[in-house]
Amino acid sequence: MKISNKIVEKHGLKIEEYESIKKLLNRQPNLLELGIFSAMWNEHCSYKSSRIHLRKLPTKGKQVIQGPGENAGVIDIGDNDAIVFKIESHNHPSYIEPYQGAATGVGGILRDVFTMGARPIALLNSIHFGSPDHTKTKSLLNGVVSGIGGYGNCIGIPTVGGETKFNETYNENILVNAMAVGHANKDKIFYSKAKGLNKSVVYVGSKTGRDGIHGASMASAEFDENSEEKKPTVQVGDPFTEKLLMEACLELMKDNSIISIQDMGAAGLTSSSVEMASKGGLGIELELDKVPCREENMTPYEMMLSESQERMLIILEDGKEHNAKKIFDKWDLDFVVIGKTTNTNKLTLKFNNKIQGEIPIEALASKAPIYDRKWIKKKPQKKEINLKDLKKIKIEDALIKILSNPNHSNKSWITNQYDQSVMCDTALKSGSDAAIIRIHNKDKAIAVTVDSSAYYCKSYPLTGGKQIVCENWRNLISVGAKPLAITNCLNFGNPENEEIMGEFVECLTGIKQACEFLDYPVVSGNVSFYNGTNKKNIYPTPVIGGVGLIKKITKPLDHNFKKNNSNLILIGKTFGHLEQSCFLRENYSINDGLPPEINLKNEKNNGEIVLKLIEEDLILSSHDVSDGGLITALAEMSIVSKYGVKIQKPKKLTNLFKYFFGEDQARYILEIEAINLPKIEKVLKNNDVYYENIGFTQKDYFEIEGELKISNKDLFKINNEWYNNF
Amino acid sequence: MKFSVTVTLKKDVLDPQGKVVQNTLVNIGIKNLKSIRQGKYFEIEVDESELLTAEKIVDKMCKKLLVNLVIEDYKINKI
Amino acid sequence: MRSSVIVFPGSNCDRDIGVALEKMQFKNQMIWHKETRLPKSDLIVIPGGFSYGDYLRSGAIAGKSLIIDEVIRAANSGCLILGICNGFQILTETGLLKGTLLRNKNLKFINKDVQIKVLNNKTKFTNKYKKDQIIKINIAHNEGNFFTDLLHLEKLSNENLIAFKYCDEKGNINENSNPNGSLENIAGIFNDNKNILGMMPHPERMIDEFISNKDGVNLFTSLLG
């Protein structure tokens, strides 16, 4: 069959790329081979636009066992315990079919984690929707939340944290990023690198159907008389089968049967087999007749490109098939030897006893295209907002506006739909700065959180990139955890657009600088480009998922005020930075200017000293100050507590709006007992940490002396209104 | 005028529920079972005497709400 | 005391209840659903989760599994049976308990801490609680909306077969304190002989101060006698 330019384009390949394929093969590929190239050379698998920039990220550290490049990152938390984690996007499928898209997103990221030998212990997510008033927003939100819950609840992994944000930039392109965290024994981590010749390549899990063969299958349909029946279909998640697959894999991992294991994610059988062979410097031969199929008459093309869920590829040690099969039989899962490793360094595909396709592995992996795309630097748009030019409002009204906004509203409408408690190790749930998960049967815990700041990243990506890492780090500190490492999900628009590519490069530079300074390496991640439609790209939205360690647990530290008349300390300096603030956005619809500057030195110092105070058990409750500023952080603490606050007016910065709504970074609010104040002040002074005594807790009321006094109950009501009326 | 609407997953879409139900029936000894797909069933009464118009109304209901066209097919029958 | 936890494909609170039983000094065994024999047990627990994905109806498919015949036999000879969440649903599907669990009234999965009141504390499951004691306990289900016919409902009240009802912090049993639409706020019921308890809330999640509270402990100590 002749491969026309049209067929090439329908496979998402550029004509130049097709020319290189011909060169690498020394011949024209057949359709099956073209399909395989298109799967491996697309942005998702090859990282062709991002790879040269991703290389700059810091990925090493004492705590790192495995950095990016495997199914998930692995870090050391001492005593032979390792934490395995990764975040991944499922944006486009979730927009098309929100329930299944979100569900399979959760399923995919869980497989990445248990593939490495870890039992998943927590799920998190970062979901972004269009404007709250947009016609599609509510049904998308509903579908995505049910999908995330439907999968996580069924498989029995607690969904413990996340963020939900609204912004019209996502009207036509929502973001659904799911993060999974697992626990493994440090010396029982499994990798995808194949080893040894003539080893059995085993297919386990669900059967292969025509799921998610995307645009590529439309191209193939042109050559097929039954094209109508082969429309691309959405992947449907089956959490029940995934639960069986997880238990079966973890059971098989107890002995030494597995040489290498890889989940069949995007581009299913193709990417998993190529990945294993490429890492091991080997070839792989598959007999496609043996692939368990769900539908009749599936072609090699469809089998290789299917994205059916809940499947794995395993390379087994000699003589272990029998035992392994027994385990998968017990769990009622398919277990079929479909091929073997070879020394040809080729991917060889047989069907009906004939070779249907043969491609050198390196052509699919190391020789895949890499682009150094053009990008332009963002020009800083300096613009100081003069409050005197704006309509006068009351502090109270401005605060209410923020707290009643969907972005700041209480999200229990969402989180109550997730089982947060299953596995009985969730010590701190959603709604806190970070979730705390105890390591099963141990007296230590990890803290986990996800963050993004699209407005900051849009206005100045370099600062935005730094800011998210810092905020994520702060959130972990606030619950008393030492931040160890991050995973990132980089959601951007079209990289062929120089401005968008610039946003990507500069956000990444910001992330890099912050991670390096804070010794907070990146151990896994995912890039999602082409978010947007019709030349309207989304705001750059890198999402950071962080993991920290609490070495010895006594009681989880949260942001509930614990006592009446405790002292409140604000750590970090308040300059009153209002540009890009929630205050200006919600009250004046002003989106100009630069985000607050990041001082990494202060960030690190403040964080380390706060952690020290927490570890010495001197802190009753703590909260990081982020968007919405000091007043919003105090209100958030009051809303979840029996107690409110009585705050004095500032002594130095005289403009109250700047003081209370400014979004300066590196700040925390700490509740402490008066008796400990001298001790704490001494530590802060000795370590050059700027702090202010800002007031006290009191019963029932949220008060700024001489300015406003609202009951906690009313604040709670305001904060819950939006979702209650949903 | 009364109609029934049967909604099923499209042919090539995975039906996890149908799969489990099928396995269970086989396990409890039901023989000669070839395949099972699970779906939804609606009975709809329309205040309209013209058949074609009534069918169009039901079809609109399906497209607008009852059916998830991304993954489901449907059949309308007059009853 | 010897206990057996039945594990179905898709059970996901089996580990949690196993951990709780061992912590409470039960001699516990996990029993895979394909077994045809039950070891001698004083207590059989059907754990929470999504057995068989909860496909078709919650608990329906598990109710047809091999081991269930053994559970029914044990129940009829007086063995104590505790069904939690999905376990409660399975018990109603097998007929060991009457009634059924419909979808939550708001049509959503609900996970949160709620209050329940102990209505009958004169049973093997509840004797360490005080009568009308209010306990805080976690629920996590999609189908927890208990429903039964009028006759059975009357019998439940007349014969003191209601174990727990949802209430608020002050003990008020009303619509506002009903999380899922359950008939008369019912959260758990006994069979006629009171050797079977089915309940939607999760006592195994409430045995550890660090994670939650210890309000579930008394259920286990009651069983230990």
CSV table of C-alpha atoms in Angstrom, one decimal, chain A residues 139-427:
chain,number,residue,atom,x,y,z
A,139,SER,CA,-21.3,19.2,33.9
A,140,LEU,CA,-17.6,18.8,33.4
A,141,LEU,CA,-16.9,19.4,37.1
A,142,ASN,CA,-19.6,16.9,38.0
A,143,GLY,CA,-18.3,14.2,35.6
A,144,VAL,CA,-14.6,14.7,36.5
A,145,VAL,CA,-15.3,14.5,40.2
A,146,SER,CA,-17.5,11.4,39.9
A,147,GLY,CA,-14.9,9.8,37.6
A,148,ILE,CA,-12.0,10.5,40.0
A,149,GLY,CA,-14.1,9.2,43.0
A,150,GLY,CA,-15.6,6.3,41.0
A,151,TYR,CA,-12.1,4.9,40.3
A,152,GLY,CA,-10.3,5.7,43.5
A,153,ASN,CA,-13.2,4.6,45.8
A,154,CYS,CA,-13.7,1.4,44.0
A,155,ILE,CA,-10.0,0.3,44.0
A,156,GLY,CA,-9.7,1.4,47.6
A,157,ILE,CA,-7.0,4.0,47.5
A,158,PRO,CA,-7.8,7.2,49.5
A,159,THR,CA,-8.0,10.4,47.5
A,160,VAL,CA,-6.5,12.7,50.1
A,161,GLY,CA,-5.9,16.0,48.4
A,162,GLY,CA,-6.0,18.3,45.5
A,163,GLU,CA,-7.0,21.6,44.1
A,164,THR,CA,-10.0,22.7,42.0
A,165,LYS,CA,-9.7,26.0,40.1
A,166,PHE,CA,-11.8,28.0,37.7
A,167,ASN,CA,-10.6,30.3,35.0
A,168,GLU,CA,-12.1,31.1,31.6
A,169,THR,CA,-8.8,30.2,30.0
A,170,TYR,CA,-9.9,26.5,30.5
A,171,ASN,CA,-13.3,27.0,28.9
A,172,GLU,CA,-12.5,24.8,25.9
A,173,ASN,CA,-9.7,22.8,27.5
A,174,ILE,CA,-10.0,21.6,31.1
A,175,LEU,CA,-7.1,20.2,33.0
A,176,VAL,CA,-7.3,16.9,34.8
A,177,ASN,CA,-4.0,16.0,36.5
A,178,ALA,CA,-3.9,12.9,38.8
A,179,MET,CA,-1.1,12.0,41.2
A,180,ALA,CA,-0.5,8.7,42.8
A,181,VAL,CA,1.8,8.0,45.7
A,182,GLY,CA,2.9,4.5,46.8
A,183,HIS,CA,5.0,2.8,49.4
A,184,ALA,CA,7.6,0.1,48.6
A,185,ASN,CA,10.5,-1.6,50.2
A,186,LYS,CA,13.7,0.1,49.1
A,187,ASP,CA,15.3,-3.1,47.9
A,188,LYS,CA,12.1,-4.3,46.0
A,189,ILE,CA,11.7,-1.7,43.3
A,190,PHE,CA,10.9,-2.9,39.9
A,191,TYR,CA,12.1,-1.3,36.7
A,192,SER,CA,11.2,-1.4,33.0
A,193,LYS,CA,14.7,-2.3,31.7
A,194,ALA,CA,14.7,-5.7,29.9
A,195,LYS,CA,17.6,-8.1,30.6
A,196,GLY,CA,18.6,-11.4,29.0
A,197,LEU,CA,17.9,-13.1,25.7
A,198,ASN,CA,15.0,-15.4,24.9
A,199,LYS,CA,13.1,-14.4,28.0
A,200,SER,CA,9.3,-14.6,28.0
A,201,VAL,CA,7.4,-11.5,27.3
A,202,VAL,CA,4.0,-11.8,29.1
A,203,TYR,CA,0.8,-9.9,28.5
A,204,VAL,CA,-1.4,-9.6,31.7
A,205,GLY,CA,-4.6,-7.9,32.6
A,206,SER,CA,-7.6,-6.9,30.5
A,207,LYS,CA,-8.2,-7.9,26.9
A,208,THR,CA,-7.3,-5.5,24.1
A,209,GLY,CA,-10.1,-3.7,22.4
A,210,ARG,CA,-10.4,-0.9,19.9
A,211,ASP,CA,-10.1,1.7,22.7
A,212,GLY,CA,-8.6,5.1,22.1
A,213,ILE,CA,-7.1,4.4,18.7
A,214,HIS,CA,-7.6,8.1,18.2
A,215,GLY,CA,-7.0,10.0,15.0
A,216,ALA,CA,-4.7,7.3,13.8
A,217,SER,CA,-7.5,4.8,13.4
A,218,MET,CA,-9.5,7.3,11.3
A,219,ALA,CA,-6.6,7.2,8.9
A,220,SER,CA,-6.6,3.5,8.9
A,221,ALA,CA,-10.4,3.4,8.3
A,222,GLU,CA,-9.8,4.9,4.9
A,223,PHE,CA,-8.4,1.7,3.7
A,224,ASP,CA,-11.1,-0.4,5.3
A,225,GLU,CA,-14.5,-1.1,4.0
A,226,ASN,CA,-16.0,-1.4,7.5
A,227,SER,CA,-14.8,2.0,8.4
A,228,GLU,CA,-18.1,3.1,10.0
A,229,GLU,CA,-17.8,0.4,12.6
A,230,LYS,CA,-14.3,1.4,13.6
A,231,LYS,CA,-14.8,4.9,14.8
A,232,PRO,CA,-12.3,5.8,17.5
A,233,THR,CA,-13.7,5.0,20.9
A,234,VAL,CA,-13.2,6.4,24.3
A,235,GLN,CA,-11.4,4.3,26.9
A,236,VAL,CA,-13.6,3.0,29.6
A,237,GLY,CA,-12.0,2.5,33.0
A,238,ASP,CA,-12.6,-0.7,34.9
A,239,PRO,CA,-11.4,-0.1,38.5
A,240,PHE,CA,-12.5,-3.6,39.5
A,241,THR,CA,-10.1,-5.2,37.1
A,242,GLU,CA,-7.4,-2.7,38.0
A,243,LYS,CA,-7.8,-3.8,41.6
A,244,LEU,CA,-7.3,-7.4,40.6
A,245,LEU,CA,-4.3,-6.5,38.4
A,246,MET,CA,-2.7,-4.5,41.3
A,247,GLU,CA,-3.1,-7.3,43.8
A,248,ALA,CA,-1.9,-9.9,41.3
A,249,CYS,CA,1.2,-7.8,40.3
A,250,LEU,CA,2.0,-7.1,44.0
A,251,GLU,CA,1.7,-10.8,44.8
A,252,LEU,CA,4.0,-11.8,41.9
A,253,MET,CA,6.5,-9.2,43.0
A,254,LYS,CA,7.0,-11.0,46.3
A,255,ASP,CA,9.4,-13.5,44.8
A,256,ASN,CA,12.1,-13.0,42.1
A,257,SER,CA,10.1,-13.8,38.9
A,258,ILE,CA,10.1,-10.4,37.3
A,259,ILE,CA,13.0,-9.1,35.3
A,260,SER,CA,11.2,-6.1,34.1
A,261,ILE,CA,7.6,-4.7,34.0
A,262,GLN,CA,5.9,-1.9,32.2
A,263,ASP,CA,2.4,-0.7,32.2
A,264,MET,CA,0.6,-0.3,28.9
A,265,GLY,CA,-0.3,3.3,29.0
A,266,ALA,CA,-0.5,5.7,26.1
A,267,ALA,CA,0.3,3.8,22.9
A,268,GLY,CA,-0.2,0.6,24.8
A,269,LEU,CA,1.6,-2.4,23.5
A,270,THR,CA,3.9,-0.3,21.3
A,271,SER,CA,5.3,2.0,23.9
A,272,SER,CA,5.6,-0.7,26.6
A,273,SER,CA,7.5,-3.1,24.4
A,274,VAL,CA,9.8,-0.5,22.9
A,275,GLU,CA,10.5,1.1,26.3
A,276,MET,CA,11.6,-2.3,27.7
A,277,ALA,CA,13.7,-3.2,24.7
A,278,SER,CA,15.3,0.2,24.4
A,279,LYS,CA,16.3,0.4,28.0
A,280,GLY,CA,17.8,-3.1,27.9
A,281,GLY,CA,19.6,-2.6,24.6
A,282,LEU,CA,17.7,-5.6,23.2
A,283,GLY,CA,15.1,-6.6,20.6
A,284,ILE,CA,11.6,-7.9,21.2
A,285,GLU,CA,9.6,-10.2,19.1
A,286,LEU,CA,5.8,-10.4,19.5
A,287,GLU,CA,3.4,-12.9,18.1
A,288,LEU,CA,0.3,-10.8,17.8
A,289,ASP,CA,-2.0,-13.8,17.2
A,290,LYS,CA,-1.6,-14.5,20.9
A,291,VAL,CA,-2.7,-11.1,22.2
A,292,PRO,CA,-6.0,-11.5,24.1
A,293,CYS,CA,-8.5,-9.5,22.1
A,294,ARG,CA,-12.0,-8.3,23.2
A,295,GLU,CA,-13.3,-7.8,19.7
A,296,GLU,CA,-13.3,-10.0,16.6
A,297,ASN,CA,-11.0,-9.5,13.7
A,298,MET,CA,-8.6,-7.1,15.3
A,299,THR,CA,-5.7,-6.2,13.1
A,300,PRO,CA,-2.0,-5.9,14.1
A,301,TYR,CA,-2.4,-2.2,13.6
A,302,GLU,CA,-5.2,-2.0,16.1
A,303,MET,CA,-3.5,-4.3,18.6
A,304,MET,CA,-0.3,-2.3,18.6
A,305,LEU,CA,-2.1,1.1,19.0
A,306,SER,CA,-5.0,0.2,21.3
A,307,GLU,CA,-5.1,2.1,24.5
A,308,SER,CA,-7.2,-0.4,26.4
A,309,GLN,CA,-6.8,0.1,30.1
A,310,GLU,CA,-5.6,-2.2,32.9
A,311,ARG,CA,-2.9,-4.1,31.0
A,312,MET,CA,0.8,-4.8,31.7
A,313,LEU,CA,3.7,-6.2,30.0
A,314,ILE,CA,6.1,-8.4,32.0
A,315,ILE,CA,9.4,-10.0,31.2
A,316,LEU,CA,9.8,-13.1,33.3
A,317,GLU,CA,12.8,-15.1,34.5
A,318,ASP,CA,13.1,-18.6,32.9
A,319,GLY,CA,11.0,-21.2,34.5
A,320,LYS,CA,8.7,-18.8,36.3
A,321,GLU,CA,5.8,-18.9,34.0
A,322,HIS,CA,3.9,-21.6,35.7
A,323,ASN,CA,3.9,-20.0,39.1
A,324,ALA,CA,3.2,-16.6,37.7
A,325,LYS,CA,0.2,-17.9,35.7
A,326,LYS,CA,-1.2,-19.5,38.8
A,327,ILE,CA,-1.3,-16.1,40.5
A,328,PHE,CA,-3.1,-14.4,37.6
A,329,ASP,CA,-5.5,-17.3,37.3
A,330,LYS,CA,-6.4,-16.8,40.9
A,331,TRP,CA,-7.3,-13.2,40.1
A,332,ASP,CA,-9.2,-14.2,36.9
A,333,LEU,CA,-6.8,-12.2,34.7
A,334,ASP,CA,-5.4,-13.0,31.3
A,335,PHE,CA,-1.8,-14.2,31.3
A,336,VAL,CA,-0.3,-15.0,27.9
A,337,VAL,CA,3.3,-15.3,26.8
A,338,ILE,CA,3.1,-13.2,23.6
A,339,GLY,CA,6.8,-13.0,22.7
A,340,LYS,CA,10.4,-13.0,23.7
A,341,THR,CA,13.5,-10.9,24.0
A,342,THR,CA,15.9,-11.1,21.1
A,343,ASN,CA,19.4,-9.8,20.2
A,344,THR,CA,18.3,-8.1,17.0
A,345,ASN,CA,17.7,-4.7,18.6
A,346,LYS,CA,14.5,-4.7,16.6
A,347,LEU,CA,10.8,-4.7,17.3
A,348,THR,CA,9.6,-7.6,15.3
A,349,LEU,CA,5.8,-8.2,14.9
A,350,LYS,CA,4.5,-11.5,13.7
A,351,PHE,CA,0.9,-12.3,12.8
A,352,ASN,CA,-0.4,-15.4,10.9
A,353,ASN,CA,3.2,-16.7,10.9
A,354,LYS,CA,4.4,-13.8,8.9
A,355,ILE,CA,6.5,-10.8,9.8
A,356,GLN,CA,4.1,-7.8,9.5
A,357,GLY,CA,6.5,-5.2,10.7
A,358,GLU,CA,10.1,-4.8,11.8
A,359,ILE,CA,11.6,-1.6,13.1
A,360,PRO,CA,15.0,-1.0,14.8
A,361,ILE,CA,14.3,-0.1,18.4
A,362,GLU,CA,16.6,2.9,18.3
A,363,ALA,CA,14.6,4.4,15.4
A,364,LEU,CA,11.6,4.5,17.8
A,365,ALA,CA,13.4,5.6,20.9
A,366,SER,CA,16.8,7.3,20.9
A,367,LYS,CA,16.5,8.4,17.2
A,368,ALA,CA,13.1,10.0,17.7
A,369,PRO,CA,13.1,13.6,16.7
A,370,ILE,CA,14.1,16.3,19.2
A,371,TYR,CA,13.3,19.9,18.6
A,372,ASP,CA,14.8,23.0,19.9
A,373,ARG,CA,11.8,25.1,19.2
A,374,LYS,CA,12.0,28.8,18.9
A,375,TRP,CA,10.9,30.7,22.0
A,376,ILE,CA,10.7,34.3,23.1
A,377,LYS,CA,11.3,35.8,26.5
A,378,LYS,CA,8.4,37.4,28.3
A,379,LYS,CA,8.8,41.1,28.7
A,380,PRO,CA,8.0,42.0,32.2
A,381,GLN,CA,4.9,44.2,32.3
A,382,LYS,CA,5.6,46.4,35.2
A,383,LYS,CA,2.5,48.2,36.3
A,384,GLU,CA,1.9,49.6,39.7
A,385,ILE,CA,-1.6,49.8,40.7
A,386,ASN,CA,-2.5,52.9,42.7
A,387,LEU,CA,-5.3,52.1,45.1
A,388,LYS,CA,-6.3,55.7,45.2
A,389,ASP,CA,-7.4,55.5,41.6
A,390,LEU,CA,-9.8,52.7,42.4
A,391,LYS,CA,-13.3,52.7,43.7
A,392,LYS,CA,-13.4,52.6,47.5
A,393,ILE,CA,-14.5,49.4,49.1
A,394,LYS,CA,-14.6,48.0,52.7
A,395,ILE,CA,-12.2,45.4,53.8
A,396,GLU,CA,-15.0,43.2,54.9
A,397,ASP,CA,-16.7,43.3,51.5
A,398,ALA,CA,-13.4,42.5,49.8
A,399,LEU,CA,-12.8,39.6,52.0
A,400,ILE,CA,-16.4,38.2,51.5
A,401,LYS,CA,-15.9,38.5,47.8
A,402,ILE,CA,-12.8,36.3,47.9
A,403,LEU,CA,-14.2,33.7,50.3
A,404,SER,CA,-17.4,33.3,48.4
A,405,ASN,CA,-15.6,32.9,45.1
A,406,PRO,CA,-15.6,29.3,43.8
A,407,ASN,CA,-11.8,29.3,43.7
A,408,HIS,CA,-11.7,29.9,47.4
A,409,SER,CA,-14.9,28.2,48.4
A,410,ASN,CA,-14.9,25.2,50.8
A,411,LYS,CA,-14.6,22.2,48.6
A,412,SER,CA,-16.2,19.5,50.8
A,413,TRP,CA,-18.9,19.1,48.1
A,414,ILE,CA,-16.1,17.6,46.1
A,415,THR,CA,-14.0,15.9,48.7
A,416,ASN,CA,-16.9,14.2,50.4
A,417,GLN,CA,-17.3,12.3,47.2
A,418,TYR,CA,-13.9,10.7,47.6
A,419,ASP,CA,-13.1,8.0,50.1
A,420,GLN,CA,-10.3,9.7,52.0
A,421,SER,CA,-10.1,7.3,54.9
A,422,VAL,CA,-9.9,3.8,53.4
A,423,MET,CA,-6.6,2.1,54.3
A,424,CYS,CA,-6.9,3.7,57.7
A,425,ASP,CA,-3.7,5.7,57.5
A,426,THR,CA,-5.0,9.2,56.5
A,427,ALA,CA,-4.1,11.4,59.4
